mmCIF file of C-alpha atoms and ligand atoms in Angstrom:
data_model
loop_
_atom_site.group_PDB
_atom_site.id
_atom_site.type_symbol
_atom_site.label_atom_id
_atom_site.label_comp_id
_atom_site.label_asym_id
_atom_site.label_seq_id
_atom_site.Cartn_x
_atom_site.Cartn_y
_atom_site.Cartn_z
ATOM 1 C CA UNK S 26 81.796 84.993 87.733
ATOM 2 C CA UNK S 27 81.914 88.708 87.835
ATOM 3 C CA UNK S 28 85.680 89.312 88.682
ATOM 4 C CA UNK S 29 85.814 92.061 90.139
ATOM 5 C CA UNK S 30 85.054 91.945 94.047
ATOM 6 C CA UNK S 31 85.221 94.523 97.381
ATOM 7 C CA UNK S 32 84.815 90.884 99.429
ATOM 8 C CA UNK S 33 87.959 89.978 101.247
ATOM 9 C CA UNK S 34 86.249 86.752 102.481
ATOM 10 C CA UNK S 35 85.713 85.738 99.576
ATOM 11 C CA UNK S 36 89.102 86.529 97.922
ATOM 12 C CA UNK S 37 90.716 84.269 101.131
ATOM 13 C CA UNK S 38 88.177 81.680 99.631
ATOM 14 C CA UNK S 39 89.732 81.205 96.367
ATOM 15 C CA UNK S 40 93.145 82.139 97.531
ATOM 16 C CA UNK S 41 92.591 79.216 100.480
ATOM 17 C CA UNK S 42 91.755 76.998 97.543
ATOM 18 C CA UNK S 43 94.630 77.692 95.002
ATOM 19 C CA UNK S 44 93.673 80.527 93.333
ATOM 20 C CA UNK S 45 95.232 83.118 92.052
ATOM 21 C CA UNK S 46 93.973 87.271 92.390
ATOM 22 C CA UNK S 47 94.431 90.616 91.761
ATOM 23 C CA UNK S 48 95.442 91.901 95.044
ATOM 24 C CA UNK S 49 95.554 95.754 96.153
ATOM 25 C CA UNK S 50 98.059 96.841 98.216
ATOM 26 C CA UNK S 51 99.332 100.831 98.831
ATOM 27 C CA UNK S 52 102.302 101.115 96.096
ATOM 28 C CA UNK S 53 100.574 99.327 93.279
ATOM 29 C CA UNK S 54 98.272 96.097 91.930
ATOM 30 C CA UNK S 55 99.884 92.989 93.378
ATOM 31 C CA UNK S 56 99.263 89.065 91.469
ATOM 32 C CA UNK S 57 98.092 87.052 94.784
ATOM 33 C CA UNK S 58 98.727 83.917 95.078
ATOM 34 C CA UNK S 59 99.318 81.343 98.489
ATOM 35 C CA UNK S 60 102.990 80.862 99.100
ATOM 36 C CA UNK S 61 102.845 77.065 99.507
ATOM 37 C CA UNK S 62 100.939 76.323 96.380
ATOM 38 C CA UNK S 63 102.853 76.015 93.616
ATOM 39 C CA UNK S 64 100.747 74.754 90.853
ATOM 40 C CA UNK S 65 98.846 78.767 91.646
ATOM 41 C CA UNK S 66 102.821 79.984 91.735
ATOM 42 C CA UNK S 67 103.203 78.704 88.457
ATOM 43 C CA UNK S 68 99.868 80.538 87.243
ATOM 44 C CA UNK S 69 101.860 83.786 88.220
ATOM 45 C CA UNK S 70 104.778 83.432 86.243
ATOM 46 C CA UNK S 71 102.793 81.898 83.373
ATOM 47 C CA UNK S 72 99.874 84.883 83.781
ATOM 48 C CA UNK S 73 103.232 87.787 83.434
ATOM 49 C CA UNK S 74 105.018 85.930 81.365
ATOM 50 C CA UNK S 75 107.635 86.139 83.989
ATOM 51 C CA UNK S 76 111.633 84.602 84.125
ATOM 52 C CA UNK S 77 111.278 82.001 85.950
ATOM 53 C CA UNK S 78 114.683 82.946 88.075
ATOM 54 C CA UNK S 79 112.989 86.374 88.638
ATOM 55 C CA UNK S 80 112.112 86.105 92.220
ATOM 56 C CA UNK S 81 108.510 86.903 93.889
ATOM 57 C CA UNK S 82 108.137 88.654 97.160
ATOM 58 C CA UNK S 83 106.224 87.531 99.584
ATOM 59 C CA UNK S 84 103.380 89.488 101.665
ATOM 60 C CA UNK S 85 102.736 88.432 105.400
ATOM 61 C CA UNK S 86 100.440 89.484 107.445
ATOM 62 C CA UNK S 87 102.701 91.193 109.929
ATOM 63 C CA UNK S 88 106.604 90.653 110.926
ATOM 64 C CA UNK S 89 105.250 87.919 113.954
ATOM 65 C CA UNK S 90 104.645 85.838 110.980
ATOM 66 C CA UNK S 91 107.221 86.132 109.009
ATOM 67 C CA UNK S 92 109.661 83.935 111.014
ATOM 68 C CA UNK S 93 108.725 81.034 109.032
ATOM 69 C CA UNK S 94 109.445 82.487 106.116
ATOM 70 C CA UNK S 95 112.685 84.433 107.172
ATOM 71 C CA UNK S 96 115.837 84.946 108.654
ATOM 72 C CA UNK S 97 115.617 88.098 109.760
ATOM 73 C CA UNK S 98 118.950 89.917 110.951
ATOM 74 C CA UNK S 99 118.743 92.526 113.536
ATOM 75 C CA UNK S 100 119.191 95.071 111.354
ATOM 76 C CA UNK S 101 116.264 93.607 108.866
ATOM 77 C CA UNK S 102 114.434 93.592 112.578
ATOM 78 C CA UNK S 103 115.244 97.104 113.296
ATOM 79 C CA UNK S 104 113.749 98.138 109.989
ATOM 80 C CA UNK S 105 110.576 95.788 109.901
ATOM 81 C CA UNK S 106 109.812 97.859 113.434
ATOM 82 C CA UNK S 107 110.451 101.123 112.153
ATOM 83 C CA UNK S 108 108.342 100.708 108.783
ATOM 84 C CA UNK S 109 106.070 97.967 108.097
ATOM 85 C CA UNK S 110 103.212 97.390 107.793
ATOM 86 C CA UNK S 111 103.792 99.756 104.539
ATOM 87 C CA UNK S 112 105.956 100.091 101.340
ATOM 88 C CA UNK S 113 109.725 98.650 102.489
ATOM 89 C CA UNK S 114 110.300 95.069 101.054
ATOM 90 C CA UNK S 115 113.225 93.596 103.035
ATOM 91 C CA UNK S 116 115.710 90.797 101.930
ATOM 92 C CA UNK S 117 116.990 88.298 103.983
ATOM 93 C CA UNK S 118 117.877 84.689 104.184
ATOM 94 C CA UNK S 119 114.939 82.100 103.471
ATOM 95 C CA UNK S 120 113.658 79.186 106.145
ATOM 96 C CA UNK S 121 113.947 76.055 104.280
ATOM 97 C CA UNK S 122 109.765 76.399 104.531
ATOM 98 C CA UNK S 123 110.338 78.955 101.442
ATOM 99 C CA UNK S 124 110.620 76.738 98.232
ATOM 100 C CA UNK S 125 113.488 77.342 95.224
ATOM 101 C CA UNK S 126 110.872 78.570 93.051
ATOM 102 C CA UNK S 127 110.173 81.468 94.818
ATOM 103 C CA UNK S 128 113.218 82.503 95.014
ATOM 104 C CA UNK S 129 114.738 81.466 91.774
ATOM 105 C CA UNK S 130 116.750 78.844 93.803
ATOM 106 C CA UNK S 131 118.192 82.274 95.599
ATOM 107 C CA UNK S 132 118.888 81.309 99.481
ATOM 108 C CA UNK S 133 117.059 84.681 100.279
ATOM 109 C CA UNK S 134 113.705 86.118 100.440
ATOM 110 C CA UNK S 135 111.461 89.181 100.036
ATOM 111 C CA UNK S 136 109.167 89.946 102.945
ATOM 112 C CA UNK S 137 107.017 92.773 102.809
ATOM 113 C CA UNK S 138 103.554 93.806 104.836
ATOM 114 C CA UNK S 139 101.835 95.706 102.944
ATOM 115 C CA UNK S 140 99.822 98.436 105.276
ATOM 116 C CA UNK S 141 96.640 98.112 102.539
ATOM 117 C CA UNK S 142 93.228 97.548 104.518
ATOM 118 C CA UNK S 143 92.073 95.857 101.949
ATOM 119 C CA UNK S 144 95.109 93.579 101.729
ATOM 120 C CA UNK S 145 95.910 93.042 105.484
ATOM 121 C CA UNK S 146 92.149 91.524 105.900
ATOM 122 C CA UNK S 147 92.776 88.611 103.439
ATOM 123 C CA UNK S 148 95.958 88.672 104.840
ATOM 124 C CA UNK S 149 94.957 87.812 108.423
ATOM 125 C CA UNK S 150 92.180 85.809 106.825
ATOM 126 C CA UNK S 151 94.169 83.712 104.904
ATOM 127 C CA UNK S 152 96.073 82.914 107.838
ATOM 128 C CA UNK S 153 99.288 82.119 105.561
ATOM 129 C CA UNK S 154 101.217 84.589 103.357
ATOM 130 C CA UNK S 155 100.736 84.897 99.838
ATOM 131 C CA UNK S 156 103.780 86.101 96.558
ATOM 132 C CA UNK S 157 102.391 88.805 94.917
ATOM 133 C CA UNK S 158 104.377 90.480 91.920
ATOM 134 C CA UNK S 159 103.204 93.349 90.560
ATOM 135 C CA UNK S 160 100.086 92.735 88.622
ATOM 136 C CA UNK S 161 101.165 93.536 85.087
ATOM 137 C CA UNK S 162 102.689 91.303 81.798
ATOM 138 C CA UNK S 163 106.763 91.223 82.925
ATOM 139 C CA UNK S 164 108.658 94.902 81.554
ATOM 140 C CA UNK S 165 105.394 96.397 81.533
ATOM 141 C CA UNK S 166 103.543 99.619 83.539
ATOM 142 C CA UNK S 167 102.621 98.130 87.388
ATOM 143 C CA UNK S 168 98.952 98.281 87.706
ATOM 144 C CA UNK S 169 97.843 101.170 90.041
ATOM 145 C CA UNK S 170 93.604 100.173 90.674
ATOM 146 C CA UNK S 171 91.849 97.139 89.748
ATOM 147 C CA UNK S 172 90.219 98.396 86.253
ATOM 148 C CA UNK S 173 93.893 98.194 85.148
ATOM 149 C CA UNK S 174 94.366 94.797 86.427
ATOM 150 C CA UNK S 175 91.440 93.583 84.680
ATOM 151 C CA UNK S 176 92.583 95.334 81.234
ATOM 152 C CA UNK S 177 95.744 93.794 80.911
ATOM 153 C CA UNK S 178 95.089 90.118 82.506
ATOM 154 C CA UNK S 179 91.283 89.815 82.612
ATOM 155 C CA UNK S 180 90.296 86.547 81.780
ATOM 156 C CA UNK S 181 93.411 84.693 83.525
ATOM 157 C CA UNK S 182 93.002 85.898 86.870
ATOM 158 C CA UNK S 183 90.616 84.369 88.947
ATOM 159 C CA UNK S 184 89.311 87.388 90.740
ATOM 160 C CA UNK S 185 90.124 90.902 90.822
ATOM 161 C CA UNK S 186 89.957 92.716 94.672
ATOM 162 C CA UNK S 187 89.407 95.867 94.225
ATOM 163 C CA UNK S 188 90.904 98.390 97.156
ATOM 164 C CA UNK S 189 90.266 101.539 95.015
ATOM 165 C CA UNK S 190 93.206 103.709 93.839
ATOM 166 C CA UNK S 191 96.442 102.570 95.329
ATOM 167 C CA UNK S 192 97.702 105.650 97.614
ATOM 168 C CA UNK S 193 100.881 105.514 96.527
ATOM 169 C CA UNK S 194 101.201 104.098 93.102
ATOM 170 C CA UNK S 195 104.577 103.093 93.113
ATOM 171 C CA UNK S 196 106.531 100.226 93.886
ATOM 172 C CA UNK S 197 107.794 99.236 98.021
ATOM 173 C CA UNK S 198 111.568 100.204 98.337
ATOM 174 C CA UNK S 199 113.684 96.614 98.775
ATOM 175 C CA UNK S 200 116.775 96.530 100.764
ATOM 176 C CA UNK S 201 118.870 93.854 101.560
ATOM 177 C CA UNK S 202 119.877 92.471 104.854
ATOM 178 C CA UNK S 203 121.706 89.550 103.861
ATOM 179 C CA UNK S 204 124.742 91.955 103.282
ATOM 180 C CA UNK S 205 127.238 93.727 105.962
ATOM 181 C CA UNK S 206 125.691 96.677 105.434
ATOM 182 C CA UNK S 207 121.907 97.379 103.917
ATOM 183 C CA UNK S 208 121.620 98.317 100.315
ATOM 184 C CA UNK S 209 119.162 99.386 98.207
ATOM 185 C CA UNK S 210 118.011 97.484 95.493
ATOM 186 C CA UNK S 211 115.505 99.002 93.968
ATOM 187 C CA UNK S 212 114.752 102.532 94.791
ATOM 188 C CA UNK S 213 110.852 102.307 95.921
ATOM 189 C CA UNK S 214 107.977 104.602 97.666
ATOM 190 C CA UNK S 215 110.075 104.882 101.022
ATOM 191 C CA UNK S 216 113.433 106.924 100.570
ATOM 192 C CA UNK S 217 116.484 105.953 101.314
ATOM 193 C CA UNK S 218 116.783 109.705 103.808
ATOM 194 C CA UNK S 219 113.398 108.678 105.657
ATOM 195 C CA UNK S 220 115.381 104.454 106.512
ATOM 196 C CA UNK S 221 118.347 106.310 107.942
ATOM 197 C CA UNK S 222 117.178 109.104 109.754
ATOM 198 C CA UNK S 223 114.408 107.377 111.168
ATOM 199 C CA UNK S 224 116.443 103.731 112.046
ATOM 200 C CA UNK S 225 120.240 105.488 112.403
ATOM 201 C CA UNK S 226 120.819 102.702 109.940
ATOM 202 C CA UNK S 227 123.282 103.926 106.063
ATOM 203 C CA UNK S 228 121.703 102.292 103.837
ATOM 204 C CA UNK S 229 124.450 101.527 100.865
ATOM 205 C CA UNK S 230 124.182 101.286 96.778
ATOM 206 C CA UNK S 231 123.868 97.862 95.312
ATOM 207 C CA UNK S 232 127.136 95.916 94.655
ATOM 208 C CA UNK S 233 127.769 92.998 92.704
ATOM 209 C CA UNK S 234 125.248 91.931 89.836
ATOM 210 C CA UNK S 235 121.830 92.735 89.815
ATOM 211 C CA UNK S 236 119.512 90.921 92.176
ATOM 212 C CA UNK S 237 116.222 92.149 91.163
ATOM 213 C CA UNK S 238 114.143 92.254 87.904
ATOM 214 C CA UNK S 239 113.730 95.986 88.972
ATOM 215 C CA UNK S 240 117.524 96.807 88.230
ATOM 216 C CA UNK S 241 117.038 95.448 84.701
ATOM 217 C CA UNK S 242 117.217 98.677 82.353
ATOM 218 C CA UNK S 243 113.790 97.979 80.439
ATOM 219 C CA UNK S 244 111.081 97.801 82.746
ATOM 220 C CA UNK S 245 107.386 99.807 83.716
ATOM 221 C CA UNK S 246 107.259 100.399 80.077
ATOM 222 C CA UNK S 247 104.002 101.687 78.253
ATOM 223 C CA UNK S 248 103.882 100.856 74.213
ATOM 224 C CA UNK S 249 103.739 104.250 73.353
ATOM 225 C CA UNK S 250 107.636 105.860 73.120
ATOM 226 C CA UNK S 251 108.567 107.559 76.251
ATOM 227 C CA UNK S 252 111.009 110.683 76.618
ATOM 228 C CA UNK S 253 112.501 112.624 78.893
ATOM 229 C CA UNK S 254 113.115 116.004 79.096
ATOM 230 C CA UNK S 255 114.526 118.304 82.652
ATOM 231 C CA UNK S 256 112.219 121.203 81.994
ATOM 232 C CA UNK S 257 108.849 121.514 80.465
ATOM 233 C CA UNK S 258 109.746 124.369 77.824
ATOM 234 C CA UNK S 259 111.936 121.394 76.394
ATOM 235 C CA UNK S 260 108.963 119.533 76.895
ATOM 236 C CA UNK S 261 107.107 121.787 75.050
ATOM 237 C CA UNK S 262 109.308 122.220 72.185
ATOM 238 C CA UNK S 263 109.346 118.371 71.468
ATOM 239 C CA UNK S 264 105.448 118.738 71.810
ATOM 240 C CA UNK S 265 105.531 121.423 69.138
ATOM 241 C CA UNK S 266 107.868 119.299 66.930
ATOM 242 C CA UNK S 267 106.021 116.096 67.051
ATOM 243 C CA UNK S 268 102.645 118.232 65.855
ATOM 244 C CA UNK S 269 105.045 119.631 62.837
ATOM 245 C CA UNK S 270 105.515 115.571 62.074
ATOM 246 C CA UNK S 271 101.903 114.620 62.460
ATOM 247 C CA UNK S 272 102.631 113.359 65.287
ATOM 248 C CA UNK S 273 100.729 112.907 68.949
ATOM 249 C CA UNK S 274 102.794 113.198 72.518
ATOM 250 C CA UNK S 275 101.477 114.344 75.976
ATOM 251 C CA UNK S 276 102.906 115.747 78.407
ATOM 252 C CA UNK S 277 103.582 114.718 81.451
ATOM 253 C CA UNK S 278 104.498 116.534 84.433
ATOM 254 C CA UNK S 279 103.943 117.581 88.024
ATOM 255 C CA UNK S 280 106.574 119.787 88.362
ATOM 256 C CA UNK S 281 108.279 119.481 92.528
ATOM 257 C CA UNK S 282 104.695 117.697 94.341
ATOM 258 C CA UNK S 283 106.357 114.089 93.984
ATOM 259 C CA UNK S 284 103.280 112.359 95.343
ATOM 260 C CA UNK S 285 100.805 113.321 92.937
ATOM 261 C CA UNK S 286 103.961 112.537 90.425
ATOM 262 C CA UNK S 287 103.590 109.037 92.190
ATOM 263 C CA UNK S 288 100.761 108.342 92.264
ATOM 264 C CA UNK S 289 99.646 108.967 88.728
ATOM 265 C CA UNK S 290 102.392 108.220 86.214
ATOM 266 C CA UNK S 291 101.665 104.668 85.504
ATOM 267 C CA UNK S 292 97.835 105.439 85.093
ATOM 268 C CA UNK S 293 99.087 108.087 82.539
ATOM 269 C CA UNK S 294 101.607 105.972 80.610
ATOM 270 C CA UNK S 295 98.397 103.684 80.503
ATOM 271 C CA UNK S 296 96.272 106.517 79.758
ATOM 272 C CA UNK S 297 98.845 106.982 76.678
ATOM 273 C CA UNK S 298 98.041 103.754 74.858
ATOM 274 C CA UNK S 299 94.589 103.623 75.314
ATOM 275 C CA UNK S 300 94.266 107.570 73.775
ATOM 276 C CA UNK S 301 97.212 105.834 71.256
ATOM 277 C CA UNK S 302 99.409 108.134 71.957
ATOM 278 C CA UNK S 303 103.011 108.461 69.766
ATOM 279 C CA UNK S 304 104.692 109.372 72.518
ATOM 280 C CA UNK S 305 104.661 110.607 76.465
ATOM 281 C CA UNK S 306 106.851 113.315 76.680
ATOM 282 C CA UNK S 307 107.716 113.286 80.606
ATOM 283 C CA UNK S 308 109.749 116.319 82.748
ATOM 284 C CA UNK S 309 111.724 114.891 85.137
ATOM 285 C CA UNK S 310 111.218 115.368 88.816
ATOM 286 C CA UNK S 311 114.033 116.864 90.946
ATOM 287 C CA UNK S 312 116.143 114.474 91.685
ATOM 288 C CA UNK S 313 115.512 114.374 95.808
ATOM 289 C CA UNK S 314 113.237 112.357 98.358
ATOM 290 C CA UNK S 315 110.424 110.104 96.213
ATOM 291 C CA UNK S 316 111.524 111.833 92.955
ATOM 292 C CA UNK S 317 114.619 109.806 93.175
ATOM 293 C CA UNK S 318 112.408 106.599 92.625
ATOM 294 C CA UNK S 319 110.102 108.061 89.917
ATOM 295 C CA UNK S 320 112.687 109.221 87.609
ATOM 296 C CA UNK S 321 114.575 105.228 87.981
ATOM 297 C CA UNK S 322 110.816 104.207 86.713
ATOM 298 C CA UNK S 323 111.152 107.062 84.070
ATOM 299 C CA UNK S 324 114.525 105.914 83.199
ATOM 300 C CA UNK S 325 113.770 102.545 82.339
ATOM 301 C CA UNK S 326 110.310 102.694 80.851
ATOM 302 C CA UNK S 327 112.309 105.121 78.210
ATOM 303 C CA UNK S 328 115.544 102.963 77.926
ATOM 304 C CA UNK S 329 114.056 100.462 75.272
HETATM 305 O O1 TXA F 402 105.075 97.608 95.804
HETATM 306 C C1 TXA F 402 105.778 96.436 95.683
HETATM 307 O O2 TXA F 402 106.518 95.783 96.099
HETATM 308 C C2 TXA F 402 104.661 95.543 94.575
HETATM 309 C C3 TXA F 402 103.112 95.279 95.217
HETATM 310 C C4 TXA F 402 102.448 93.972 94.858
HETATM 311 O O3 TXA F 402 104.013 95.029 96.492
HETATM 312 N N1 TXA F 402 105.413 94.199 94.334
HETATM 313 C C5 TXA F 402 106.256 94.080 93.102
HETATM 314 O O4 TXA F 402 106.654 93.012 92.745
HETATM 315 O O5 TXA F 402 106.872 95.271 92.635
HETATM 316 P P1 TXA F 402 107.770 92.394 91.391
HETATM 317 O O6 TXA F 402 107.666 91.549 91.522
HETATM 318 O O7 TXA F 402 106.913 93.713 90.782
HETATM 319 O O8 TXA F 402 108.593 92.973 92.462
HETATM 320 C C6 TXA F 402 109.850 92.096 93.087
HETATM 321 C C7 TXA F 402 111.428 92.605 93.232
HETATM 322 C C8 TXA F 402 111.509 91.844 91.600
HETATM 323 O O9 TXA F 402 112.632 92.988 91.081
HETATM 324 C C9 TXA F 402 112.126 91.063 92.582
HETATM 325 O O10 TXA F 402 114.195 90.445 91.182
HETATM 326 C C10 TXA F 402 112.741 91.128 93.747
HETATM 327 O O11 TXA F 402 111.880 91.814 93.615
HETATM 328 N N2 TXA F 402 112.412 90.297 94.370
HETATM 329 C C11 TXA F 402 112.217 89.016 95.498
HETATM 330 N N3 TXA F 402 112.802 88.817 95.500
HETATM 331 C C12 TXA F 402 113.323 88.643 95.256
HETATM 332 C C13 TXA F 402 115.476 87.755 96.494
HETATM 333 N N4 TXA F 402 115.067 86.743 96.917
HETATM 334 N N5 TXA F 402 116.794 88.438 95.576
HETATM 335 C C14 TXA F 402 116.614 89.406 95.343
HETATM 336 N N6 TXA F 402 115.519 90.337 94.497
HETATM 337 C C15 TXA F 402 114.037 89.207 94.971
HETATM 338 MG MG1 MG F 403 106.710 94.788 88.993
#
């Protein structure tokens, strides 16, 4: 069977039968399985090599479908109305239809309604949500094209839906709405400033112990070493040192063009590995807007 397809009906059928699919979204590609198929969800954890206590995001067709799976608080509803479909994941208390397997035993569930047209088509046709962590091995770089999923997970997924390069290229923002004041658990494609501007809801930093895998210090990492710089000049200087030591390096820098940085970063890091580059020299974007999320990913990629 050709593993890459653009046939959303075929993908919905394979999911219905309990398959595991590479699914495009506007943020990154997900590794999707039906929310009610324990054996398929076990395969998702196994394929990723993901610890079983690291919960999965449940992807739903629309906010209406959410009620069966999570109990949306007033703040959660406001956020959903404002930003779904789109790159926002909302943490709410779960209903008893969500299994411990999905939440790692927590009482909460992370819900998201993707805006990608093909993901929407699949979810509508399937009629039931899917779990979908990013379709990469645990701790590695997220995939932003069908080819990335193919290269990483080729024989282990049943099918990959080709939805082109992900428009945004950076994971969704995760907001915990189970706390008195909503907290951001993972910076992402949607900025907290934008959330507050549109809804008037203030978003607090996370409190208490780490609640998402994305909060681990080392994540999003390519095989090559990642070094960070504040300016392009500093990166150039480091590159010339590498060259003197007969090592290869590649500068990743999109200046203040944050959309292009987000869109290209994961592909660039992956390309460094494909080209056997020893060091990716990344120039940090300015710490504002989506630059904050990009910096977060870069710090984590560099921390191994
Ligand atoms: O953009 C995205 O969110 C992508 C696409 C495919 O939708 N998905 C994604 O999933 O990034 P994943 O599994 O790579 O990251 C989800 C994060 C993890 O850090 C996980 O720990 C956290 O969400 N998470 C999921 N359910 C949770 C829960 N109940 N409580 C706390 N954190 C949760
Ligand atoms: Mg991930």
